[in-house]
Amino acid sequence: MEQVTITSAAAGSPEFAALAAEAAGETGGVSLGWAAFSVGTVASVAATTAAVLPMVTETLGPVDGGTTSTTPILPDTGKPVTPLSAVDASRFLTQATFGPTDSTVGLLRNIGVDAWLFQQVWHPVMASHRAYVDARLVALRAVNPQAQLNATHVYETFWREAATAPDQLRQRVKLALSEIFVVSMADPAIDVRGAASYFDMLGENAFGNFRTLLEQMALHPMMGVYLTHLANQKEDLNTGRKPDENFAREVMQLMSIGVYLLNEDGGVRMDGAGQGIPSYSPNDISELAKVFTGFSWYHPTPTNNTFFGGSRNVNSYVLPMIPYPFYHSTSQKSFLGTVIPAGAANPAGDLRIALDAIFNHANVGPFIGKQLIQRLVTSNPSPSYVARVAAVFANDGQGVRGDMKAVITAILTDGEARQFSWAASHPSYGKLREPVVRLANWMRAFGAASVSGNWLVGSTSGGTLLGQSALTAPSVFNFFRPGYSPPNTRMGTAGLVAPEFQGVDEVSVAGYVNTMQTAIGTGIGTGSDVRAGYFAEIQLARDPAALAERMNALLCCGHMSSVLRTKLIEAVTSVTIPAPTPTNQAAVDTALLNRSKLAVLMAMASPDYLIQR
Amino acid sequence: MDRRHFVKTTGALSILGAAAPFATQLAAAGAAAAQSAPDYKALVCIFLFGGNDANNMLLATDTGSFDRYFRARNTGADPIALMPVGTERTPVGATSPVTGRVAQAATPEAWGGVLPIAPRTAHTTPDGVPRSFAVHPFMPGVQALFAANRLAAVANVGPLVRPITKAQYLARSVPTPANLFSHNDQQSVWQAGAVEGARVGWGGRMGDMLASQNGGASLFTAISTAGNAVFLSGRDIIQYQLSTAALPALVVNGATAASLFGSSSAPAGLREIIQGASANHFMQFDHTAVTARSMASATTLNSAFAAVGTGVAAPPAFVNPITGLTETNSLAVQLQTVARMVASSNTLGAKRQVFFVSLGGWDTHDFQNRNQSANLARVSHALTYFDSVLGSVAGVDRRAQVTTFTASDFSRTLNTNGDGTDHAWGGHHFVSGGAVNGGDLYGAFPTIGVDTAGFVNPDMVSSSGHLIPTTAVDQYAATLGAWFGVGAGDLATIFPNLGQFSRPNLGFV
């Protein structure tokens, strides 16, 4: 199957406009084909919320996108809102967003964690990555009619949203989901626009039901391409050809159940011989693979030819795969204790049964819950923490299983996440911040802006850069494994896991500091497009102790060590500010700016910052 | 001397008793009359991430085997069966006389027949039919190295706990490694003998055993150009990452410059912080320790490599045989860094080194024709290049000192899923180097073909066609380790299951 490039409808042509309109007509994530399968649509959820909840409209500051958004406010429960300290606010936002800013710290302290979370999990989806790249292509083609999209255009919209979107929790959770339900643009078969729409899909489902997320993920054509179940054909007993097992294996191994049966606290259940009990067998995989047959490219009038990719257009890469009964296995399918009897080809029905079986497996709560905790809060959650979150996955309190609003809320409101006293008394608590998150932290904390408006950061995958770019993992196993335990380290010796340490080596540690030095100093991306002005820091720069404390508040969540503080103050002080004269204002400004940049670099390079606790 | 040292020493001495490698070293020493190679050995692991379909890399071309292979693979939307030995390339757009299909750039018809190799040792099928072998048409470099006796093929290698027959496998009466067919677990099993979560690998353990020979350079015992790999982690030995730039160590600019943001003393402050001056929690220490290691050796490494300079030629251009486009072959680039390290080893004082390089993209569930064939071309190109640069490092032939071997998660199903293959188990591998007893095929080449009404394959299970390994990874690795200088006792420690297999040393090096 050859990649179809967008030449069939030139940008600006009536055909392109018609196709774009057709795609855009499916608003808020609802699109042709979903209706046949979905449990509920975003549009209907939004309608429900508007009907029963009071709404507030606010205009957010430039750092948060300068947008106007209408969000529900938490009904007054009569519970007093415990005021949050600045440090606790910073710590919460470190977990729940791409990093604290002055305004979000202020907002959070004003309304409290519960209200903030409520606003965020009910927040309407603000931006579409796919719409961004579509508009980008139109603009590019106005200059060069042969222009094509590439991965860097997806990075543009990723960084814009990470740095400025008001629905920060969704953005942060979306990144976390993209590291579990991995699709990677490192695979040349992945269409850029398709990847953007895949990322949108994750965001649309971040606070929906996990069952819906599973389905929309399974039917997204980019997942179909990445894990090769798109155009997967039923078995052929004559030739011995069997269905491709790739997706069947990985959806269980990586995206729902995991390799071993788990207790609700995330621990591996042991048999009598102290071995883990496999949660599925090779036979389960082969049988489940038969379910994922007969799904392929969307087409308004599907034929055998369109199953194999004929007559694709721009929307083939973004619309959900559709069933082609002719290619769907009709034999009996027996997996995970479920049996689908042989019979007439029923791809949609078989898919529903299979996804229900997977969704209802007892492993899913602890397996997914623990990984989300690892992405947001700590690498080694206590078994009780995992169990509490898994319990919410199983039942959100209203009898619903898989309610992601409730699960994310549970993760972030749990005492183990909120109380620094837990961290202080449990050395195993904490995690290494991901490289991409670190750069986003910088953008947000210091109000970085894009000169071009397009956030031209480009790829940050190189070992001399960050070693990571969103949606560009080396494989379906993500940038790091949830169970990675770094060899020859104190963590490893203590039997702890540290997933993000998988990318830490003698080259990448240097690459990170060098990358931040340049970003902080002059900016990052094409033409140093994304750069910060440090306006607040310059105001403090004559007072090195105040500058250090600001770094502590924004970057170290209040636990900057005295050694770092001393060395930071020392270094900042060593940048001489010339005595002001009528003619040397520029030199004075440069010195204040240098002091600010130096403080930021030393803080962001420090272990006090890198390890989030 | 203590017993451990004695065991190590006799282990090293026992190498000299093996005639072939020593003779090769003597020959090499004789050839480079003015200079002699320093005492040095290196193992280089080329890890093929994703599971290489070795069925299309090394083929049995006796009629029965090839017929069954061809029948299994000459089907589906994009058939992956390679063409018989001697088949001419069918020009793109023309009809193949073999398959009757029109050839495209990314179909086997356009590539010509598989390339014959002639192992020195006669192999026969269980019925006594003489066997012949061949490699993928895009591996002429491998074919040439094989003919020059510097490359050996090892058949049907895979992780085993103990030898297992088909009947035992089906009855589950003999233990097998856990989580067969799972990428991450099998990568870990190949590298470390245990599923994901293992923290110690056999390359690192061999490094542990021999690091004392590196003295102060023991920091560079285990080198990776491909990220953290458990293969290289020892109990004591910590792997060291090199970039593939001309200067392999990345310098932290702000911590080594004369000034930073207008301060001449700030670089020192930054240097202290990133190396752990403020660390007060063990996760922090674990991070700053890596930075400290990086900074401590950057100058040493970069100076040594700078002295090598252009002495290690860059790889020749790699032309993708499917697209015709010139590309960078990242495997060859990594091997250039390894060659530079070999060239620097004397300066650094490193005598025994283990390397880890990698190539991804082998998980060919689909598009196997265009993706795997280009990848095999990369391997052939890279091995040829590596052999060539090592042939003259500062005028000295170092090939007998460097043994390179392939490894992969697993091989793949004999049957196609239409345009690709699924995960399987045992697969064939190549070992290359001047000390290798090349030009031969080691291990037991399995019977090829899935079970049908009239045919039962004792080496293959599952209707898709997984090979049950006939050589254990332990045996493959222990053979490499023995050449490297690890004594028999230490090998038994690193590979506790080694005694389960009939031959701890397969003799290919």
PDB file of N, CA, C and O in Angstrom, chain B residues 208-257:
ATOM      1  N   ASP B 208      32.474  -7.361  33.498  1.00  0.00           N
ATOM      2  CA  ASP B 208      32.866  -7.488  34.906  1.00  0.00           C
ATOM      3  C   ASP B 208      34.096  -8.376  35.037  1.00  0.00           C
ATOM      4  O   ASP B 208      35.063  -8.064  35.746  1.00  0.00           O
ATOM      5  N   MET B 209      34.055  -9.523  34.327  1.00  0.00           N
ATOM      6  CA  MET B 209      35.106 -10.545  34.483  1.00  0.00           C
ATOM      7  C   MET B 209      36.453 -10.054  33.968  1.00  0.00           C
ATOM      8  O   MET B 209      37.501 -10.459  34.478  1.00  0.00           O
ATOM      9  N   LEU B 210      36.410  -9.189  32.945  1.00  0.00           N
ATOM     10  CA  LEU B 210      37.669  -8.830  32.280  1.00  0.00           C
ATOM     11  C   LEU B 210      38.075  -7.372  32.466  1.00  0.00           C
ATOM     12  O   LEU B 210      39.107  -6.956  31.965  1.00  0.00           O
ATOM     13  N   ALA B 211      37.264  -6.616  33.185  1.00  0.00           N
ATOM     14  CA  ALA B 211      37.528  -5.172  33.303  1.00  0.00           C
ATOM     15  C   ALA B 211      38.875  -4.871  33.919  1.00  0.00           C
ATOM     16  O   ALA B 211      39.477  -3.832  33.641  1.00  0.00           O
ATOM     17  N   SER B 212      39.373  -5.773  34.761  1.00  0.00           N
ATOM     18  CA  SER B 212      40.658  -5.488  35.404  1.00  0.00           C
ATOM     19  C   SER B 212      41.761  -5.302  34.373  1.00  0.00           C
ATOM     20  O   SER B 212      42.746  -4.595  34.622  1.00  0.00           O
ATOM     21  N   GLN B 213      41.593  -5.905  33.213  1.00  0.00           N
ATOM     22  CA  GLN B 213      42.615  -5.732  32.174  1.00  0.00           C
ATOM     23  C   GLN B 213      42.593  -4.317  31.602  1.00  0.00           C
ATOM     24  O   GLN B 213      43.515  -3.926  30.886  1.00  0.00           O
ATOM     25  N   ASN B 214      41.507  -3.585  31.889  1.00  0.00           N
ATOM     26  CA  ASN B 214      41.415  -2.229  31.370  1.00  0.00           C
ATOM     27  C   ASN B 214      41.979  -1.204  32.322  1.00  0.00           C
ATOM     28  O   ASN B 214      42.118  -0.033  31.968  1.00  0.00           O
ATOM     29  N   GLY B 215      42.314  -1.622  33.531  1.00  0.00           N
ATOM     30  CA  GLY B 215      42.897  -0.710  34.500  1.00  0.00           C
ATOM     31  C   GLY B 215      42.039   0.536  34.669  1.00  0.00           C
ATOM     32  O   GLY B 215      40.839   0.453  34.909  1.00  0.00           O
ATOM     33  N   GLY B 216      42.677   1.687  34.494  1.00  0.00           N
ATOM     34  CA  GLY B 216      41.959   2.945  34.670  1.00  0.00           C
ATOM     35  C   GLY B 216      40.917   3.193  33.608  1.00  0.00           C
ATOM     36  O   GLY B 216      40.063   4.055  33.759  1.00  0.00           O
ATOM     37  N   ALA B 217      40.978   2.434  32.536  1.00  0.00           N
ATOM     38  CA  ALA B 217      40.008   2.618  31.460  1.00  0.00           C
ATOM     39  C   ALA B 217      38.807   1.697  31.612  1.00  0.00           C
ATOM     40  O   ALA B 217      38.030   1.520  30.685  1.00  0.00           O
ATOM     41  N   SER B 218      38.661   1.124  32.804  1.00  0.00           N
ATOM     42  CA  SER B 218      37.534   0.197  32.975  1.00  0.00           C
ATOM     43  C   SER B 218      36.201   0.921  32.815  1.00  0.00           C
ATOM     44  O   SER B 218      35.181   0.290  32.565  1.00  0.00           O
ATOM     45  N   LEU B 219      36.229   2.245  32.933  1.00  0.00           N
ATOM     46  CA  LEU B 219      35.025   3.037  32.683  1.00  0.00           C
ATOM     47  C   LEU B 219      34.500   2.793  31.271  1.00  0.00           C
ATOM     48  O   LEU B 219      33.302   2.927  30.997  1.00  0.00           O
ATOM     49  N   PHE B 220      35.409   2.449  30.346  1.00  0.00           N
ATOM     50  CA  PHE B 220      35.018   2.277  28.943  1.00  0.00           C
ATOM     51  C   PHE B 220      34.928   0.803  28.556  1.00  0.00           C
ATOM     52  O   PHE B 220      35.093   0.458  27.401  1.00  0.00           O
ATOM     53  N   THR B 221      34.676  -0.057  29.506  1.00  0.00           N
ATOM     54  CA  THR B 221      34.602  -1.482  29.218  1.00  0.00           C
ATOM     55  C   THR B 221      33.387  -1.805  28.359  1.00  0.00           C
ATOM     56  O   THR B 221      33.447  -2.629  27.462  1.00  0.00           O
ATOM     57  N   ALA B 222      32.252  -1.161  28.676  1.00  0.00           N
ATOM     58  CA  ALA B 222      30.995  -1.468  27.974  1.00  0.00           C
ATOM     59  C   ALA B 222      30.499  -0.185  27.327  1.00  0.00           C
ATOM     60  O   ALA B 222      30.187   0.768  28.023  1.00  0.00           O
ATOM     61  N   ILE B 223      30.415  -0.187  26.021  1.00  0.00           N
ATOM     62  CA  ILE B 223      30.114   1.033  25.267  1.00  0.00           C
ATOM     63  C   ILE B 223      28.853   0.839  24.438  1.00  0.00           C
ATOM     64  O   ILE B 223      28.724  -0.157  23.724  1.00  0.00           O
ATOM     65  N   SER B 224      27.966   1.830  24.483  1.00  0.00           N
ATOM     66  CA  SER B 224      26.765   1.782  23.649  1.00  0.00           C
ATOM     67  C   SER B 224      26.691   3.009  22.762  1.00  0.00           C
ATOM     68  O   SER B 224      27.047   4.109  23.187  1.00  0.00           O
ATOM     69  N   THR B 225      26.213   2.794  21.550  1.00  0.00           N
ATOM     70  CA  THR B 225      25.866   3.934  20.696  1.00  0.00           C
ATOM     71  C   THR B 225      24.364   3.968  20.470  1.00  0.00           C
ATOM     72  O   THR B 225      23.880   4.724  19.625  1.00  0.00           O
ATOM     73  N   ALA B 226      23.643   3.120  21.194  1.00  0.00           N
ATOM     74  CA  ALA B 226      22.230   2.919  20.898  1.00  0.00           C
ATOM     75  C   ALA B 226      21.339   3.046  22.121  1.00  0.00           C
ATOM     76  O   ALA B 226      20.308   2.403  22.197  1.00  0.00           O
ATOM     77  N   GLY B 227      21.735   3.883  23.049  1.00  0.00           N
ATOM     78  CA  GLY B 227      20.906   4.058  24.231  1.00  0.00           C
ATOM     79  C   GLY B 227      21.192   2.995  25.275  1.00  0.00           C
ATOM     80  O   GLY B 227      22.000   2.098  25.082  1.00  0.00           O
ATOM     81  N   ASN B 228      20.483   3.132  26.403  1.00  0.00           N
ATOM     82  CA  ASN B 228      20.684   2.168  27.485  1.00  0.00           C
ATOM     83  C   ASN B 228      20.249   0.773  27.059  1.00  0.00           C
ATOM     84  O   ASN B 228      19.158   0.582  26.545  1.00  0.00           O
ATOM     85  N   ALA B 229      21.118  -0.198  27.249  1.00  0.00           N
ATOM     86  CA  ALA B 229      20.810  -1.583  26.908  1.00  0.00           C
ATOM     87  C   ALA B 229      21.223  -2.461  28.074  1.00  0.00           C
ATOM     88  O   ALA B 229      22.371  -2.410  28.512  1.00  0.00           O
ATOM     89  N   VAL B 230      20.292  -3.255  28.555  1.00  0.00           N
ATOM     90  CA  VAL B 230      20.619  -4.104  29.695  1.00  0.00           C
ATOM     91  C   VAL B 230      21.769  -5.056  29.347  1.00  0.00           C
ATOM     92  O   VAL B 230      22.520  -5.474  30.233  1.00  0.00           O
ATOM     93  N   PHE B 231      21.969  -5.337  28.064  1.00  0.00           N
ATOM     94  CA  PHE B 231      23.068  -6.211  27.634  1.00  0.00           C
ATOM     95  C   PHE B 231      24.390  -5.789  28.262  1.00  0.00           C
ATOM     96  O   PHE B 231      25.219  -6.607  28.646  1.00  0.00           O
ATOM     97  N   LEU B 232      24.595  -4.480  28.345  1.00  0.00           N
ATOM     98  CA  LEU B 232      25.893  -3.973  28.761  1.00  0.00           C
ATOM     99  C   LEU B 232      26.008  -3.734  30.265  1.00  0.00           C
ATOM    100  O   LEU B 232      27.080  -3.350  30.729  1.00  0.00           O
ATOM    101  N   SER B 233      24.959  -3.943  30.992  1.00  0.00           N
ATOM    102  CA  SER B 233      25.031  -3.670  32.431  1.00  0.00           C
ATOM    103  C   SER B 233      25.615  -4.861  33.156  1.00  0.00           C
ATOM    104  O   SER B 233      25.120  -5.968  33.053  1.00  0.00           O
ATOM    105  N   GLY B 234      26.678  -4.608  33.903  1.00  0.00           N
ATOM    106  CA  GLY B 234      27.236  -5.694  34.701  1.00  0.00           C
ATOM    107  C   GLY B 234      26.901  -5.468  36.161  1.00  0.00           C
ATOM    108  O   GLY B 234      26.155  -4.547  36.505  1.00  0.00           O
ATOM    109  N   ARG B 235      27.429  -6.323  37.022  1.00  0.00           N
ATOM    110  CA  ARG B 235      27.243  -6.097  38.459  1.00  0.00           C
ATOM    111  C   ARG B 235      27.983  -4.815  38.847  1.00  0.00           C
ATOM    112  O   ARG B 235      27.497  -4.007  39.608  1.00  0.00           O
ATOM    113  N   ASP B 236      29.195  -4.674  38.317  1.00  0.00           N
ATOM    114  CA  ASP B 236      30.020  -3.499  38.609  1.00  0.00           C
ATOM    115  C   ASP B 236      30.143  -2.585  37.399  1.00  0.00           C
ATOM    116  O   ASP B 236      30.142  -1.374  37.521  1.00  0.00           O
ATOM    117  N   ILE B 237      30.283  -3.198  36.267  1.00  0.00           N
ATOM    118  CA  ILE B 237      30.472  -2.431  35.041  1.00  0.00           C
ATOM    119  C   ILE B 237      29.213  -1.635  34.719  1.00  0.00           C
ATOM    120  O   ILE B 237      28.103  -2.159  34.756  1.00  0.00           O
ATOM    121  N   ILE B 238      29.411  -0.355  34.428  1.00  0.00           N
ATOM    122  CA  ILE B 238      28.319   0.522  34.024  1.00  0.00           C
ATOM    123  C   ILE B 238      28.555   0.878  32.560  1.00  0.00           C
ATOM    124  O   ILE B 238      29.667   1.235  32.184  1.00  0.00           O
ATOM    125  N   GLN B 239      27.508   0.786  31.757  1.00  0.00           N
ATOM    126  CA  GLN B 239      27.711   1.086  30.342  1.00  0.00           C
ATOM    127  C   GLN B 239      27.976   2.568  30.142  1.00  0.00           C
ATOM    128  O   GLN B 239      27.544   3.400  30.918  1.00  0.00           O
ATOM    129  N   TYR B 240      28.669   2.862  29.074  1.00  0.00           N
ATOM    130  CA  TYR B 240      29.025   4.249  28.748  1.00  0.00           C
ATOM    131  C   TYR B 240      28.491   4.566  27.369  1.00  0.00           C
ATOM    132  O   TYR B 240      28.720   3.832  26.417  1.00  0.00           O
ATOM    133  N   GLN B 241      27.793   5.671  27.279  1.00  0.00           N
ATOM    134  CA  GLN B 241      27.142   6.044  26.018  1.00  0.00           C
ATOM    135  C   GLN B 241      28.053   6.961  25.216  1.00  0.00           C
ATOM    136  O   GLN B 241      28.582   7.938  25.743  1.00  0.00           O
ATOM    137  N   LEU B 242      28.212   6.668  23.931  1.00  0.00           N
ATOM    138  CA  LEU B 242      28.935   7.550  23.039  1.00  0.00           C
ATOM    139  C   LEU B 242      27.990   8.070  21.978  1.00  0.00           C
ATOM    140  O   LEU B 242      27.113   7.342  21.512  1.00  0.00           O
ATOM    141  N   SER B 243      28.167   9.324  21.581  1.00  0.00           N
ATOM    142  CA  SER B 243      27.424   9.809  20.432  1.00  0.00           C
ATOM    143  C   SER B 243      28.195   9.383  19.182  1.00  0.00           C
ATOM    144  O   SER B 243      29.353   9.003  19.262  1.00  0.00           O
ATOM    145  N   THR B 244      27.549   9.449  18.041  1.00  0.00           N
ATOM    146  CA  THR B 244      28.218   9.025  16.813  1.00  0.00           C
ATOM    147  C   THR B 244      28.839  10.202  16.077  1.00  0.00           C
ATOM    148  O   THR B 244      29.193  10.088  14.909  1.00  0.00           O
ATOM    149  N   ALA B 245      28.982  11.333  16.770  1.00  0.00           N
ATOM    150  CA  ALA B 245      29.684  12.459  16.168  1.00  0.00           C
ATOM    151  C   ALA B 245      31.179  12.157  16.159  1.00  0.00           C
ATOM    152  O   ALA B 245      31.643  11.245  16.832  1.00  0.00           O
ATOM    153  N   ALA B 246      31.926  12.974  15.430  1.00  0.00           N
ATOM    154  CA  ALA B 246      33.373  12.771  15.356  1.00  0.00           C
ATOM    155  C   ALA B 246      33.989  12.816  16.758  1.00  0.00           C
ATOM    156  O   ALA B 246      34.908  12.047  17.061  1.00  0.00           O
ATOM    157  N   LEU B 247      33.507  13.718  17.576  1.00  0.00           N
ATOM    158  CA  LEU B 247      33.903  13.733  18.986  1.00  0.00           C
ATOM    159  C   LEU B 247      32.747  13.129  19.772  1.00  0.00           C
ATOM    160  O   LEU B 247      31.671  13.689  19.837  1.00  0.00           O
ATOM    161  N   PRO B 248      32.975  11.962  20.364  1.00  0.00           N
ATOM    162  CA  PRO B 248      31.849  11.167  20.856  1.00  0.00           C
ATOM    163  C   PRO B 248      31.233  11.653  22.152  1.00  0.00           C
ATOM    164  O   PRO B 248      30.088  11.314  22.443  1.00  0.00           O
ATOM    165  N   ALA B 249      32.021  12.413  22.924  1.00  0.00           N
ATOM    166  CA  ALA B 249      31.503  12.857  24.214  1.00  0.00           C
ATOM    167  C   ALA B 249      30.927  14.250  24.057  1.00  0.00           C
ATOM    168  O   ALA B 249      31.554  15.137  23.491  1.00  0.00           O
ATOM    169  N   LEU B 250      29.723  14.412  24.554  1.00  0.00           N
ATOM    170  CA  LEU B 250      29.080  15.718  24.475  1.00  0.00           C
ATOM    171  C   LEU B 250      29.545  16.551  25.660  1.00  0.00           C
ATOM    172  O   LEU B 250      29.463  16.106  26.799  1.00  0.00           O
ATOM    173  N   VAL B 251      30.031  17.724  25.367  1.00  0.00           N
ATOM    174  CA  VAL B 251      30.522  18.599  26.421  1.00  0.00           C
ATOM    175  C   VAL B 251      29.391  19.510  26.871  1.00  0.00           C
ATOM    176  O   VAL B 251      28.633  20.024  26.047  1.00  0.00           O
ATOM    177  N   VAL B 252      29.251  19.696  28.173  1.00  0.00           N
ATOM    178  CA  VAL B 252      28.248  20.641  28.671  1.00  0.00           C
ATOM    179  C   VAL B 252      28.851  22.040  28.528  1.00  0.00           C
ATOM    180  O   VAL B 252      29.743  22.430  29.304  1.00  0.00           O
ATOM    181  N   ASN B 253      28.383  22.763  27.534  1.00  0.00           N
ATOM    182  CA  ASN B 253      29.006  24.038  27.192  1.00  0.00           C
ATOM    183  C   ASN B 253      29.076  24.984  28.391  1.00  0.00           C
ATOM    184  O   ASN B 253      30.125  25.523  28.708  1.00  0.00           O
ATOM    185  N   GLY B 254      27.941  25.179  29.026  1.00  0.00           N
ATOM    186  CA  GLY B 254      27.886  26.172  30.094  1.00  0.00           C
ATOM    187  C   GLY B 254      28.765  25.853  31.280  1.00  0.00           C
ATOM    188  O   GLY B 254      29.138  26.738  32.039  1.00  0.00           O
ATOM    189  N   ALA B 255      29.087  24.573  31.429  1.00  0.00           N
ATOM    190  CA  ALA B 255      29.864  24.170  32.600  1.00  0.00           C
ATOM    191  C   ALA B 255      31.352  24.145  32.319  1.00  0.00           C
ATOM    192  O   ALA B 255      32.149  23.926  33.234  1.00  0.00           O
ATOM    193  N   THR B 256      31.722  24.365  31.066  1.00  0.00           N
ATOM    194  CA  THR B 256      33.143  24.280  30.719  1.00  0.00           C
ATOM    195  C   THR B 256      33.640  25.542  30.029  1.00  0.00           C
ATOM    196  O   THR B 256      34.816  25.688  29.773  1.00  0.00           O
ATOM    197  N   ALA B 257      32.766  26.463  29.746  1.00  0.00           N
ATOM    198  CA  ALA B 257      33.180  27.677  29.048  1.00  0.00           C
ATOM    199  C   ALA B 257      33.852  28.641  30.023  1.00  0.00           C
ATOM    200  O   ALA B 257      33.795  28.478  31.232  1.00  0.00           O
TER     201      ALA B 257
END
